[in-house]
MMTF fields as JSON, N, C-alpha, C and O atoms, coordinates in Angstrom:
{
  "mmtfVersion": "1.0.0",
  "mmtfProducer": "UNKNOWN",
  "numBonds": 375,
  "numAtoms": 376,
  "numGroups": 94,
  "numChains": 1,
  "numModels": 1,
  "chainsPerModel": [1],
  "groupsPerChain": [94],
  "chainIdList": ["A"],
  "bondAtomList": [4, 2, 8, 6, 12, 10, 16, 14, 20, 18, 24, 22, 28, 26, 32, 30, 36, 34, 40, 38, 44, 42, 48, 46, 52, 50, 56, 54, 60, 58, 64, 62, 68, 66, 72, 70, 76, 74, 80, 78, 84, 82, 88, 86, 92, 90, 96, 94, 100, 98, 104, 102, 108, 106, 112, 110, 116, 114, 120, 118, 124, 122, 128, 126, 132, 130, 136, 134, 140, 138, 144, 142, 148, 146, 152, 150, 156, 154, 160, 158, 164, 162, 168, 166, 172, 170, 176, 174, 180, 178, 184, 182, 188, 186, 192, 190, 196, 194, 200, 198, 204, 202, 208, 206, 212, 210, 216, 214, 220, 218, 224, 222, 228, 226, 232, 230, 236, 234, 240, 238, 244, 242, 248, 246, 252, 250, 256, 254, 260, 258, 264, 262, 268, 266, 272, 270, 276, 274, 280, 278, 284, 282, 288, 286, 292, 290, 296, 294, 300, 298, 304, 302, 308, 306, 312, 310, 316, 314, 320, 318, 324, 322, 328, 326, 332, 330, 336, 334, 340, 338, 344, 342, 348, 346, 352, 350, 356, 354, 360, 358, 364, 362, 368, 366, 372, 370],
  "bondOrderList": [1, 1, 1, 1, 1, 1, 1, 1, 1, 1, 1, 1, 1, 1, 1, 1, 1, 1, 1, 1, 1, 1, 1, 1, 1, 1, 1, 1, 1, 1, 1, 1, 1, 1, 1, 1, 1, 1, 1, 1, 1, 1, 1, 1, 1, 1, 1, 1, 1, 1, 1, 1, 1, 1, 1, 1, 1, 1, 1, 1, 1, 1, 1, 1, 1, 1, 1, 1, 1, 1, 1, 1, 1, 1, 1, 1, 1, 1, 1, 1, 1, 1, 1, 1, 1, 1, 1, 1, 1, 1, 1, 1, 1],
  "groupList": [{"groupName": "UNK", "atomNameList": ["N", "CA", "C", "O"], "elementList": ["N", "C", "C", "O"], "formalChargeList": [0, 0, 0, 0], "bondAtomList": [1, 0, 2, 1, 3, 2], "bondOrderList": [1, 1, 2], "singleLetterCode": "X", "chemCompType": "L-PEPTIDE LINKING"}],
  "groupTypeList": [0, 0, 0, 0, 0, 0, 0, 0, 0, 0, 0, 0, 0, 0, 0, 0, 0, 0, 0, 0, 0, 0, 0, 0, 0, 0, 0, 0, 0, 0, 0, 0, 0, 0, 0, 0, 0, 0, 0, 0, 0, 0, 0, 0, 0, 0, 0, 0, 0, 0, 0, 0, 0, 0, 0, 0, 0, 0, 0, 0, 0, 0, 0, 0, 0, 0, 0, 0, 0, 0, 0, 0, 0, 0, 0, 0, 0, 0, 0, 0, 0, 0, 0, 0, 0, 0, 0, 0, 0, 0, 0, 0, 0, 0],
  "groupIdList": [1, 2, 3, 4, 5, 6, 7, 8, 9, 10, 11, 12, 13, 14, 15, 16, 17, 18, 19, 20, 21, 22, 23, 24, 25, 26, 27, 28, 29, 30, 31, 32, 33, 34, 35, 36, 37, 38, 39, 40, 41, 42, 43, 44, 45, 46, 47, 48, 49, 50, 51, 52, 53, 54, 55, 56, 57, 58, 59, 60, 61, 62, 63, 64, 65, 66, 67, 68, 69, 70, 71, 72, 73, 74, 75, 76, 77, 78, 79, 80, 81, 82, 83, 84, 85, 86, 87, 88, 89, 90, 91, 92, 93, 94],
  "secStructList": [7, 2, 2, 2, 2, 6, 7, 7, 3, 3, 3, 3, 3, 6, 6, 3, 3, 3, 3, 7, 7, 1, 1, 6, 6, 1, 7, 7, 7, 3, 3, 3, 7, 7, 1, 1, 7, 7, 7, 1, 7, 7, 1, 1, 7, 3, 3, 3, 3, 7, 1, 7, 2, 2, 2, 2, 2, 2, 2, 2, 2, 2, 6, 6, 7, 3, 3, 3, 3, 3, 3, 3, 3, 6, 6, 3, 3, 3, 3, 3, 3, 3, 7, 6, 6, 1, 7, 3, 3, 3, 3, 3, 3, 7],
  "xCoordList": [0.82, 0.0, 0.866, 0.511, 1.986, 2.84, 3.334, 3.351, 3.734, 4.183, 3.029, 3.21, 1.849, 0.683, 0.312, -0.095, 0.448, 0.07, 1.227, 1.036, 2.431, 3.587, 4.039, 4.514, 3.901, 4.324, 5.174, 5.201, 5.859, 6.686, 5.914, 4.909, 6.396, 5.864, 6.451, 7.67, 5.579, 6.032, 6.4, 7.298, 5.721, 6.023, 5.132, 4.129, 5.529, 4.774, 4.578, 5.468, 3.422, 3.122, 2.186, 1.041, 2.68, 1.936, 1.416, 2.216, 0.094, -0.479, -0.793, -1.455, -0.329, -0.637, 0.568, 1.718, 0.264, 1.269, 0.707, -0.392, 1.474, 1.055, 1.85, 3.078, 1.149, 1.816, 2.097, 1.326, 3.189, 3.608, 2.736, 2.462, 2.308, 1.546, 2.466, 3.672, 1.906, 2.701, 3.319, 4.492, 2.519, 2.981, 2.535, 1.56, 3.213, 2.775, 1.316, 0.934, 0.53, -0.883, -1.813, -3.027, -1.258, -2.088, -2.622, -2.063, -3.693, -4.245, -3.302, -2.771, -3.102, -2.286, -3.158, -4.09, -2.851, -3.586, -2.854, -1.625, -3.634, -3.071, -3.791, -4.988, -3.073, -3.643, -3.455, -2.416, -4.463, -4.398, -4.472, -5.421, -3.487, -3.5, -4.359, -4.268, -5.185, -6.022, -5.709, -5.287, -5.909, -5.547, -6.518, -6.138, -7.76, -8.756, -8.56, -8.21, -8.784, -8.715, -9.957, -11.002, -9.826, -10.965, -11.996, -11.645, -13.273, -14.309, -15.451, -16.411, -15.399, -16.473, -16.042, -14.862, -16.985, -16.695, -16.279, -16.846, -15.279, -14.861, -16.02, -16.77, -16.167, -17.189, -16.75, -17.589, -15.465, -14.897, -13.698, -12.903, -13.566, -12.355, -11.956, -12.742, -10.72, -10.144, -10.458, -10.322, -10.881, -11.025, -9.922, -9.766, -9.163, -8.077, -8.414, -8.621, -8.47, -8.713, -7.41, -6.367, -7.479, -6.29, -6.556, -7.698, -5.484, -5.585, -5.541, -6.307, -4.644, -4.438, -4.778, -3.954, -5.974, -6.484, -5.623, -5.31, -5.238, -4.453, -3.046, -2.557, -2.39, -1.032, -1.025, -0.148, -1.978, -2.035, -2.39, -1.893, -3.248, -3.559, -2.294, -2.027, -1.516, -0.287, 0.703, 1.364, 0.805, 1.721, 1.313, 2.163, 0.011, -0.458, -0.406, -0.152, -0.639, -0.493, 0.954, 1.197, 1.905, 3.314, 3.659, 4.617, 2.871, 3.086, 2.39, 2.556, 1.602, 0.965, -0.547, -1.167, -1.154, -2.619, -3.117, -2.351, -4.394, -5.048, -6.266, -6.876, -6.608, -7.75, -9.009, -9.039, -10.056, -11.286, -12.457, -13.206, -12.63, -13.809, -13.634, -12.82, -14.409, -14.503, -15.977, -16.801, -16.305, -17.651, -17.633, -16.687, -18.678, -18.811, -20.216, -21.184, -20.298, -21.593, -21.556, -20.677, -22.488, -22.586, -21.278, -20.892, -20.596, -19.363, -18.129, -17.056, -18.272, -17.146, -16.699, -17.499, -15.416, -14.863, -14.282, -13.55, -14.621, -14.139, -13.512, -14.106, -12.315, -11.643, -11.411, -10.77, -11.935, -11.784, -10.563, -10.438, -9.675, -8.498, -8.554, -9.336, -7.723, -7.585, -6.117, -5.255, -5.833, -4.457, -4.117, -4.996, -2.871, -2.504, -3.315, -3.356, -3.953, -4.784, -6.256, -7.09, -6.587, -7.959, -8.803, -9.996, -8.212, -8.962, -9.158, -8.21, -10.388, -10.702, -10.272, -10.291, -9.882, -9.682, -10.133, -10.098, -10.551, -11.017, -10.134, -9.736, -9.836, -9.226, -10.373, -11.163, -10.459, -11.59, -11.062, -10.162, -11.633, -11.285, -12.568, -13.514, -12.589, -13.738, -13.285, -14.102],
  "yCoordList": [-1.19, 0.0, 1.256, 2.244, 1.237, 2.426, 2.73, 3.891, 1.702, 1.915, 2.352, 3.208, 1.778, 2.149, 3.606, 4.28, 4.097, 5.475, 6.462, 7.67, 5.943, 6.821, 7.462, 8.597, 6.754, 7.273, 6.225, 5.059, 6.649, 5.741, 5.221, 5.8, 4.138, 3.644, 4.516, 4.648, 5.11, 5.98, 5.167, 5.548, 4.06, 3.248, 2.034, 1.913, 1.131, -0.097, -0.225, 0.102, -0.698, -0.902, -2.094, -2.037, -3.168, -4.424, -4.809, -5.016, -4.91, -5.317, -4.124, -4.294, -2.924, -1.721, -1.248, -1.365, -0.712, -0.042, 1.332, 1.443, 2.384, 3.758, 4.27, 4.179, 4.81, 5.415, 6.877, 7.537, 7.376, 8.753, 9.719, 9.481, 10.79, 11.833, 12.564, 12.652, 13.085, 13.82, 15.082, 15.378, 15.825, 17.07, 17.049, 16.373, 17.763, 17.825, 18.288, 19.271, 17.592, 17.937, 17.221, 17.219, 16.604, 15.844, 14.581, 14.099, 14.069, 12.804, 11.673, 11.664, 10.732, 9.55, 8.318, 8.32, 7.286, 6.03, 5.069, 5.042, 4.286, 3.201, 1.929, 1.95, 0.834, -0.469, -1.384, -1.362, -2.181, -3.143, -4.55, -4.885, -5.358, -6.739, -7.565, -7.424, -8.418, -9.306, -10.749, -11.002, -11.685, -13.066, -13.781, -14.749, -13.32, -14.003, -13.657, -12.523, -14.627, -14.332, -13.549, -13.601, -12.841, -12.107, -13.116, -14.105, -12.873, -13.844, -13.253, -13.969, -12.008, -11.399, -10.031, -9.684, -9.273, -7.933, -7.043, -7.124, -6.194, -5.248, -4.346, -3.893, -4.089, -3.135, -1.714, -0.845, -1.475, -0.175, -0.46, -1.353, 0.287, 0.176, 1.545, 2.492, 1.631, 2.891, 3.114, 2.201, 4.336, 4.77, 5.788, 6.749, 5.581, 6.486, 7.181, 6.519, 8.505, 9.256, 9.327, 9.691, 8.975, 8.941, 9.688, 9.807, 10.185, 10.856, 9.852, 9.963, 8.873, 7.888, 6.507, 5.877, 6.048, 4.795, 3.603, 2.755, 3.53, 2.388, 2.378, 1.323, 3.532, 3.597, 3.249, 2.517, 3.759, 3.463, 2.001, 1.386, 1.445, 0.013, -0.806, -1.71, -0.515, -1.265, -1.134, -2.106, 0.058, 0.277, -0.585, -1.213, -0.617, -1.399, -2.899, -3.684, -3.306, -4.722, -5.165, -6.272, -4.312, -4.629, -4.739, -5.418, -4.068, -4.139, -5.343, -5.592, -6.098, -7.293, -7.285, -8.257, -6.205, -6.154, -7.059, -7.442, -7.392, -8.095, -7.288, -6.592, -7.39, -6.659, -7.486, -8.671, -6.859, -7.577, -7.193, -8.068, -5.896, -5.481, -4.047, -3.292, -3.689, -2.315, -1.963, -2.806, -0.718, -0.234, 1.291, 1.945, 1.828, 3.277, 3.672, 2.945, 4.839, 5.352, 6.875, 7.493, 7.476, 8.937, 9.575, 10.63, 8.944, 9.497, 9.256, 9.782, 8.473, 8.152, 6.72, 5.786, 6.559, 5.225, 4.691, 5.389, 3.439, 2.811, 1.468, 0.653, 1.257, -0.035, -0.602, 0.029, -1.794, -2.456, -3.37, -4.21, -3.192, -4.03, -4.699, -4.307, -5.703, -6.345, -6.368, -6.595, -6.13, -6.248, -7.733, -8.574, -8.074, -9.491, -10.332, -11.556, -9.701, -10.439, -10.45, -10.975, -9.871, -9.886, -8.696, -8.665, -7.703, -6.501, -5.608, -5.343, -5.144, -4.328, -2.892, -2.352, -2.273, -0.851, -0.437, -1.244, 0.797, 1.268, 2.399, 3.281, 2.36, 3.486, 4.193, 3.564, 5.503, 6.277, 7.395, 8.139, 7.504, 8.609, 9.341, 8.745, 10.651, 11.487, 12.873, 13.725],
  "zCoordList": [0.0, 0.0, 0.0, -0.643, 0.703, 0.711, -0.704, -1.114, -1.452, -2.83, -3.723, -4.589, -3.525, -4.34, -4.139, -5.086, -2.918, -2.611, -2.705, -2.558, -2.951, -3.093, -1.805, -1.812, -0.694, 0.606, 1.32, 0.925, 2.367, 3.145, 4.356, 4.766, 4.907, 6.164, 7.272, 7.386, 8.088, 9.174, 10.402, 11.153, 10.611, 11.778, 11.866, 11.163, 12.76, 13.009, 14.508, 15.293, 14.893, 16.303, 16.399, 15.95, 16.984, 17.079, 15.694, 14.781, 15.514, 14.228, 13.316, 12.293, 13.672, 12.906, 12.093, 12.517, 10.914, 10.089, 9.746, 9.203, 10.067, 9.789, 8.6, 8.581, 7.608, 6.461, 6.754, 7.451, 6.226, 6.466, 5.666, 4.49, 6.289, 5.595, 4.628, 4.861, 3.549, 2.556, 3.15, 2.919, 3.918, 4.548, 6.004, 6.331, 6.877, 8.274, 8.354, 7.718, 9.117, 9.278, 8.315, 8.519, 7.252, 6.315, 6.99, 7.976, 6.446, 6.922, 6.518, 5.407, 7.419, 7.126, 7.314, 8.118, 6.578, 6.691, 7.616, 7.667, 8.341, 9.138, 8.739, 8.452, 8.722, 8.405, 9.602, 10.261, 9.872, 10.964, 10.384, 9.676, 10.681, 10.222, 11.174, 12.394, 10.605, 11.411, 11.014, 9.885, 11.923, 11.618, 10.682, 10.023, 10.615, 9.793, 8.319, 7.99, 7.431, 5.995, 5.554, 6.203, 4.467, 3.887, 3.408, 2.764, 3.718, 3.36, 2.551, 2.267, 2.173, 1.389, 0.905, 0.96, 0.44, -0.042, 1.134, 2.223, 0.89, 1.926, 2.303, 1.438, 3.577, 4.019, 3.691, 3.451, 3.679, 3.301, 2.415, 2.707, 1.347, 0.543, 0.029, 0.056, -0.441, -0.886, -2.357, -3.171, -2.7, -4.085, -4.349, -3.595, -5.411, -5.769, -7.08, -8.097, -7.066, -8.292, -9.076, -8.534, -10.363, -11.209, -12.513, -12.959, -13.11, -14.401, -15.546, -16.503, -15.449, -16.509, -15.959, -15.295, -16.232, -15.683, -16.087, -15.252, -17.354, -17.825, -17.238, -16.833, -17.185, -16.64, -15.156, -14.695, -14.417, -12.985, -12.743, -11.799, -13.592, -13.487, -13.674, -12.882, -14.698, -14.958, -13.806, -13.439, -13.237, -12.112, -10.919, -10.288, -10.609, -9.459, -9.738, -8.824, -10.975, -11.311, -11.089, -10.609, -11.433, -11.223, -9.735, -9.367, -8.88, -7.435, -6.796, -5.602, -7.597, -7.064, -7.057, -6.626, -7.527, -7.599, -8.724, -9.607, -8.683, -9.783, -10.201, -9.39, -11.466, -12.015, -11.808, -12.139, -11.254, -10.936, -11.834, -12.268, -12.125, -12.902, -13.383, -12.852, -14.389, -14.89, -14.996, -15.351, -14.689, -14.961, -15.049, -14.608, -15.615, -15.762, -15.343, -15.567, -14.733, -14.298, -14.348, -13.747, -15.048, -15.149, -15.609, -15.104, -16.562, -17.098, -16.243, -16.539, -15.193, -14.313, -14.61, -14.549, -14.93, -15.179, -13.876, -13.175, -13.561, -12.331, -12.682, -13.388, -12.182, -12.345, -10.953, -10.113, -10.717, -9.428, -9.486, -10.377, -8.529, -8.387, -7.02, -6.154, -6.842, -5.545, -5.172, -6.021, -3.891, -3.426, -3.297, -3.482, -2.988, -2.924, -1.932, -2.059, -0.958, 0.003, -0.392, 0.346, -1.558, -2.04, -1.645, -1.949, -0.967, -0.583, -1.798, -2.537, -2.008, -3.182, -3.007, -1.901, -4.12, -4.218, -5.61, -6.539, -5.761, -7.05, -7.551, -6.79, -8.834, -9.526, -10.231, -10.936, -10.038, -10.551, -11.436, -11.046, -12.634, -13.54, -13.9, -14.413, -13.623, -14.016, -14.33, -14.68]
}
């Protein structure tokens, strides 16, 4: 995720990994590892707005993502990817 978002890992604490904010005061993401495997659709997932849908897809595929689906709604293109553990994320171009 740090490579996908272009940020560094700020720290680790037990089962948590905190990503470094781009600038002081910016929002940072934290991930919590759980022992159970993923068993259904994520209740929450990340949507990333991108300028070049195909280029960003290729970059994330090279990092280990897999392509799951494409759809469009109201002029918005959405590409659903999965991380190596099967968690969904969407690339959005509008």
